[in-house]
Amino acid sequence: MNLIHPDMESENLKRGRSSVARNAGIVSLAVMTSRVLGLVRDQVFAIFFGAGLYYDAFLTAFRIPNLLRDLFAEGALSAAFVTTFTQVLETRGEKEAIRLSNRVATLIILVITAISIIGWWHAPGIVQVLAPGFFDVPGKAELTIKLTRIMIPFLLLVALAAQAMGILNARGHFGIPALASALFNVGAIVGGLLLGFMVGPAIGLSAIEGMAYGTLIGGFLQFAIQWPSLIRAGFSYRPMVSISDPGVRQIFSLMGPAIIGTAAVQVNVFVNTNFASSIIDPATGAVVNGPVSWLSYAFRFMQFPIGVFGVAIATAALPPLSRSSAQTDYVEFRHTLAHSLALVFLLCVPSAVGLAVLSRPIIGLIFEHGRFTAFDTMQTGDALAAYSIGLAGYAAVKVLSPAFYALGDARTPMLISLGSIGVNYLMNTLLVGPFGHVGLAFSTSTVALVNFLLLTFFMRRRIGPLEGSRLGSTLARICMASIPMAAVAWLVSEFCGSLPLAGLALELVRVSSA
């Protein structure tokens, strides 16, 4: 018998939705700061390195520790840890939650240190698999291997930062953990410039090597800024090892499929990099320098709304989803999830339209300085337009996948991610020939949309209707409102393009007016 009065239940649901929106707003502001600094960081690279050999090498080298980060830190571990920690805190109390956090931290240090050593040793083979085309360009593969080895320790720093973020989020603290990634960008920019252009030349470091060491400085700051908040929350680290702890075992049981699922996403990234690194210029028959950089610069703009909206909403929604699943309250679970998806659509669909219509002016305004040319702007802008097609789906997946973890089901997202490998490879094969790197970006969008539709279908089978009629109506209204917005933005941009201006002044007028 349900002893909860309907009015009280309705009030609880409203309060839960308000909490998700409020906390998502806090995270959004912090993530926005981080993403703006991330754009500044990319501007630094664009000015000093352009879109060619050096930045291609840096990006590919950073993808290797980035892969391990997604597998063991901010991806699988983060979702599994927040879910389990929240449930232990809710059902077994604070002491057991603290013990769990210490046991997990100790295992992180031991396991990821070992993985980092293996990754450092096998860096040449990893680069060969990831970007075989680099070995056809003199010095490019060797530089990539060197940068990979410099940045491998970043993995341990970001894994510990991700666990600290999980603890604080479970305790209702969202601002500082979200702001931590901003400190990463500050450290990477300031430390990289100091080591690359001031201190570095005196000690034998090249500019790009200094930027790689700056990444390590940023990783340390991302972890360090969260320590005061952890101490105030009553947590302190004590080395503990126990793989028989029920919480640790639950994290492992969730992480196994989650790692495989995240690995599938990274396989898609590797496949895209492999295709991009081997694109041939039909005029010369030589490997094109730039596609890896163009795709990365374009995806940086995708990361802005994905982080500010998708990740922020997912971060705020996961603790209440985990609490309601611990109490088997699927009514609240459905309402929280549906409300979170509605927020994603409301914020991401207009963002996608704006990025598609204004892709070239935006890229020109932000990046077309120094060694980043007008040709780079055109190529990067076209990739951004293709990426934007899948923006809402990509952000919605960020909300849906952790929702499955909160239900103790990491298998479904894993299987869907594995299936996406075939979709991605097929789309790449079909599109890279006629459309080059733009076809790779469109392939990524297709995979995101397919993943979203499949996750929604299986979630509905698991917990029942997700307020589909209301969600569909909301999405339709958002799309209808976005169409005239897109038309006006395009017309204004085209009109401004006829003004007697050029370069930065023209792009600034086109973007600000639209």
Coordinates of N, CA and C in Angstrom, one line a residue, residues 48-161:
F48 N 50.4 29.4 -32.0 CA 51.9 29.0 -32.0 C 52.2 27.8 -32.8
F49 N 51.1 27.0 -33.1 CA 51.4 25.7 -33.8 C 50.5 25.5 -35.0
G50 N 49.5 26.3 -35.1 CA 48.6 26.1 -36.3 C 47.9 24.8 -36.3
A51 N 47.6 24.2 -37.5 CA 47.0 22.9 -37.7 C 47.9 22.1 -38.6
G52 N 48.8 21.4 -38.0 CA 49.7 20.6 -38.8 C 50.5 19.6 -38.0
L53 N 51.8 19.5 -38.3 CA 52.6 18.4 -37.7 C 52.6 18.4 -36.2
Y54 N 52.9 19.6 -35.6 CA 53.1 19.7 -34.1 C 51.8 19.4 -33.4
Y55 N 50.8 20.1 -33.8 CA 49.5 19.9 -33.1 C 48.9 18.6 -33.3
D56 N 49.0 18.0 -34.5 CA 48.6 16.7 -34.8 C 49.3 15.7 -33.8
A57 N 50.6 15.9 -33.7 CA 51.4 15.0 -32.8 C 50.9 15.1 -31.3
F58 N 50.7 16.4 -30.9 CA 50.3 16.6 -29.5 C 48.9 16.0 -29.3
L59 N 48.0 16.2 -30.2 CA 46.6 15.7 -30.0 C 46.6 14.2 -30.0
T60 N 47.4 13.5 -30.8 CA 47.4 12.1 -30.9 C 48.0 11.5 -29.6
A61 N 49.1 12.2 -29.2 CA 49.8 11.7 -27.9 C 48.9 11.9 -26.7
F62 N 48.1 13.0 -26.7 CA 47.2 13.2 -25.6 C 46.0 12.3 -25.6
R63 N 45.7 11.8 -26.7 CA 44.5 10.8 -26.8 C 44.8 9.5 -26.1
I64 N 46.1 9.2 -26.0 CA 46.4 7.9 -25.4 C 46.2 8.0 -23.9
P65 N 46.7 8.9 -23.1 CA 46.3 9.0 -21.7 C 44.8 9.4 -21.6
N66 N 44.3 10.1 -22.6 CA 42.9 10.5 -22.5 C 42.0 9.3 -22.6
L67 N 42.4 8.3 -23.4 CA 41.7 7.0 -23.5 C 41.7 6.4 -22.2
L68 N 42.8 6.3 -21.5 CA 42.8 5.6 -20.2 C 42.1 6.4 -19.2
R69 N 42.1 7.8 -19.3 CA 41.3 8.6 -18.4 C 39.8 8.3 -18.6
D70 N 39.3 8.2 -19.8 CA 37.9 7.9 -20.0 C 37.6 6.5 -19.5
L71 N 38.5 5.5 -19.7 CA 38.3 4.2 -19.3 C 38.2 4.0 -17.8
F72 N 39.2 4.6 -17.1 CA 39.3 4.4 -15.6 C 39.0 5.6 -14.7
A73 N 38.9 6.7 -15.3 CA 38.7 7.9 -14.4 C 37.4 8.6 -14.6
E74 N 37.3 9.5 -15.5 CA 36.1 10.4 -15.6 C 34.9 9.6 -16.3
G75 N 35.2 8.4 -16.8 CA 34.1 7.7 -17.4 C 33.6 6.6 -16.5
A76 N 34.1 5.4 -16.7 CA 33.6 4.2 -16.0 C 33.7 4.3 -14.5
L77 N 34.9 4.7 -14.0 CA 35.1 4.8 -12.5 C 34.2 5.9 -11.9
S78 N 34.1 7.0 -12.6 CA 33.3 8.1 -12.0 C 31.9 7.7 -11.8
A79 N 31.2 7.2 -12.9 CA 29.8 6.8 -12.8 C 29.6 5.7 -11.8
A80 N 30.5 4.7 -11.8 CA 30.3 3.5 -10.9 C 30.6 4.0 -9.5
F81 N 31.6 4.8 -9.2 CA 31.9 5.3 -7.9 C 30.8 6.1 -7.3
V82 N 30.3 7.1 -8.1 CA 29.2 8.0 -7.6 C 28.0 7.2 -7.2
T83 N 27.6 6.3 -8.1 CA 26.4 5.4 -7.8 C 26.6 4.7 -6.6
T84 N 27.7 3.9 -6.4 CA 27.9 3.1 -5.2 C 28.1 3.9 -4.0
F85 N 28.9 5.0 -4.0 CA 29.2 5.8 -2.9 C 27.9 6.4 -2.3
T86 N 27.1 6.9 -3.3 CA 25.8 7.5 -2.9 C 24.9 6.5 -2.2
Q87 N 24.8 5.3 -2.7 CA 24.0 4.2 -2.1 C 24.5 3.8 -0.8
V88 N 25.8 3.6 -0.6 CA 26.4 3.3 0.7 C 26.2 4.4 1.7
L89 N 26.4 5.6 1.3 CA 26.1 6.7 2.2 C 24.6 6.8 2.6
E90 N 23.7 6.4 1.7 CA 22.3 6.4 2.0 C 21.9 5.3 2.9
T91 N 22.5 4.1 2.7 CA 22.0 2.9 3.4 C 22.9 2.4 4.6
R92 N 24.2 2.8 4.5 CA 25.1 2.2 5.5 C 25.8 3.3 6.3
G93 N 25.7 4.5 6.0 CA 26.3 5.6 6.8 C 27.6 6.1 6.3
E94 N 28.0 7.2 7.0 CA 29.2 7.9 6.5 C 30.5 7.2 6.8
K95 N 30.6 6.4 7.9 CA 31.9 5.7 8.1 C 32.2 4.7 7.1
E96 N 31.1 3.9 6.7 CA 31.3 2.9 5.6 C 31.7 3.6 4.3
A97 N 31.1 4.8 4.0 CA 31.3 5.5 2.8 C 32.8 6.0 2.8
I98 N 33.3 6.5 3.9 CA 34.7 6.9 4.0 C 35.6 5.7 3.7
R99 N 35.3 4.6 4.4 CA 36.2 3.4 4.1 C 36.2 3.0 2.7
L100 N 35.0 3.1 2.0 CA 34.9 2.7 0.6 C 35.8 3.7 -0.2
S101 N 35.8 5.0 0.1 CA 36.5 5.9 -0.7 C 38.0 5.7 -0.5
N102 N 38.5 5.3 0.7 CA 39.9 5.0 0.9 C 40.4 3.8 0.2
R103 N 39.5 2.7 0.2 CA 39.9 1.5 -0.5 C 39.9 1.7 -2.0
V104 N 39.0 2.5 -2.6 CA 39.0 2.8 -4.0 C 40.2 3.6 -4.4
A105 N 40.6 4.6 -3.6 CA 41.7 5.5 -3.9 C 43.0 4.6 -3.9
T106 N 43.2 3.7 -2.9 CA 44.4 2.9 -2.9 C 44.4 2.0 -4.2
L107 N 43.3 1.4 -4.6 CA 43.3 0.6 -5.8 C 43.6 1.4 -7.0
I108 N 43.1 2.7 -7.0 CA 43.4 3.5 -8.2 C 44.9 3.7 -8.3
I109 N 45.6 4.1 -7.2 CA 47.0 4.4 -7.2 C 47.8 3.1 -7.7
L110 N 47.4 2.0 -7.2 CA 48.2 0.7 -7.6 C 47.9 0.4 -9.0
V111 N 46.7 0.3 -9.4 CA 46.3 -0.2 -10.8 C 46.7 0.8 -11.9
I112 N 46.5 2.1 -11.7 CA 46.7 3.0 -12.7 C 48.2 3.3 -12.9
T113 N 49.0 3.2 -11.8 CA 50.4 3.3 -11.9 C 51.0 2.2 -12.7
A114 N 50.5 1.0 -12.5 CA 50.9 -0.1 -13.3 C 50.6 0.1 -14.8
I115 N 49.3 0.5 -15.1 CA 48.9 0.7 -16.4 C 49.7 1.8 -17.1
S116 N 50.0 2.9 -16.4 CA 50.8 4.0 -16.9 C 52.2 3.5 -17.3
I117 N 52.8 2.7 -16.5 CA 54.2 2.1 -16.8 C 54.1 1.3 -18.1
I118 N 53.1 0.5 -18.2 CA 52.9 -0.3 -19.4 C 52.7 0.6 -20.7
G119 N 51.8 1.6 -20.5 CA 51.6 2.5 -21.6 C 52.8 3.3 -22.0
W120 N 53.7 3.7 -21.1 CA 55.0 4.4 -21.4 C 55.9 3.4 -22.2
W121 N 56.0 2.2 -21.8 CA 56.9 1.2 -22.4 C 56.4 0.9 -23.9
H122 N 55.1 0.8 -24.0 CA 54.6 0.4 -25.3 C 54.1 1.6 -26.2
A123 N 54.6 2.8 -25.9 CA 54.1 4.0 -26.6 C 54.3 3.9 -28.1
P124 N 55.5 3.4 -28.6 CA 55.7 3.3 -30.1 C 54.6 2.4 -30.7
G125 N 54.3 1.2 -30.1 CA 53.3 0.4 -30.7 C 52.0 1.0 -30.7
I126 N 51.6 1.7 -29.7 CA 50.3 2.4 -29.6 C 50.2 3.4 -30.7
V127 N 51.2 4.2 -30.9 CA 51.2 5.2 -31.9 C 51.1 4.6 -33.3
Q128 N 51.7 3.5 -33.5 CA 51.6 2.8 -34.8 C 50.2 2.3 -35.1
V129 N 49.5 1.9 -34.0 CA 48.1 1.4 -34.2 C 47.2 2.6 -34.4
L130 N 47.5 3.7 -33.6 CA 46.6 4.8 -33.6 C 46.7 5.7 -34.8
A131 N 47.9 6.0 -35.3 CA 48.1 6.9 -36.4 C 49.2 6.4 -37.3
P132 N 49.0 5.3 -38.0 CA 50.0 4.8 -38.9 C 50.5 5.8 -40.0
G133 N 49.6 6.7 -40.4 CA 50.0 7.6 -41.4 C 51.1 8.6 -40.9
F134 N 51.3 8.7 -39.6 CA 52.3 9.6 -39.1 C 53.7 9.1 -39.4
F135 N 53.9 7.8 -39.6 CA 55.2 7.3 -39.9 C 55.6 7.6 -41.3
D136 N 54.7 8.1 -42.1 CA 55.1 8.5 -43.5 C 55.6 10.0 -43.5
V137 N 55.4 10.7 -42.4 CA 55.9 12.1 -42.4 C 57.1 12.1 -41.5
P138 N 58.3 12.6 -42.0 CA 59.5 12.6 -41.2 C 59.4 13.3 -39.9
G139 N 59.7 12.6 -38.8 CA 59.8 13.1 -37.5 C 58.4 13.2 -36.7
K140 N 57.3 12.9 -37.4 CA 56.0 13.1 -36.8 C 55.7 12.0 -35.8
A141 N 56.0 10.7 -36.2 CA 55.8 9.6 -35.3 C 56.7 9.7 -34.0
E142 N 58.0 10.1 -34.2 CA 58.9 10.1 -33.1 C 58.5 11.2 -32.1
L143 N 58.0 12.3 -32.6 CA 57.5 13.4 -31.7 C 56.3 12.9 -31.0
T144 N 55.4 12.2 -31.6 CA 54.2 11.7 -31.0 C 54.5 10.8 -29.8
I145 N 55.5 9.9 -30.1 CA 55.9 8.9 -29.0 C 56.5 9.7 -27.8
K146 N 57.3 10.7 -28.1 CA 57.9 11.4 -27.0 C 56.9 12.2 -26.2
L147 N 55.9 12.8 -26.8 CA 54.9 13.5 -26.1 C 54.0 12.6 -25.4
T148 N 53.7 11.4 -25.9 CA 52.9 10.4 -25.2 C 53.5 10.0 -23.9
R149 N 54.8 9.8 -23.9 CA 55.5 9.4 -22.7 C 55.6 10.5 -21.6
I150 N 55.6 11.8 -22.1 CA 55.6 12.9 -21.2 C 54.3 13.0 -20.4
M151 N 53.2 12.7 -21.2 CA 51.8 13.0 -20.6 C 51.2 11.8 -20.0
I152 N 51.8 10.6 -20.0 CA 51.2 9.4 -19.4 C 50.8 9.6 -17.9
P153 N 51.7 10.3 -17.1 CA 51.3 10.4 -15.7 C 50.1 11.2 -15.4
F154 N 49.6 12.0 -16.4 CA 48.4 12.7 -16.3 C 47.2 11.8 -15.9
L155 N 47.3 10.5 -16.3 CA 46.2 9.6 -16.0 C 45.9 9.5 -14.5
L156 N 47.0 9.3 -13.7 CA 46.8 9.1 -12.2 C 46.2 10.3 -11.6
L157 N 46.7 11.5 -12.0 CA 46.2 12.7 -11.4 C 44.7 12.9 -11.7
V158 N 44.3 12.7 -12.9 CA 42.9 12.9 -13.2 C 42.0 11.8 -12.7
A159 N 42.5 10.6 -12.5 CA 41.7 9.6 -11.8 C 41.4 9.9 -10.4
L160 N 42.4 10.4 -9.7 CA 42.2 10.8 -8.3 C 41.3 12.0 -8.2
A161 N 41.4 12.9 -9.2 CA 40.5 14.1 -9.2 C 39.1 13.7 -9.5

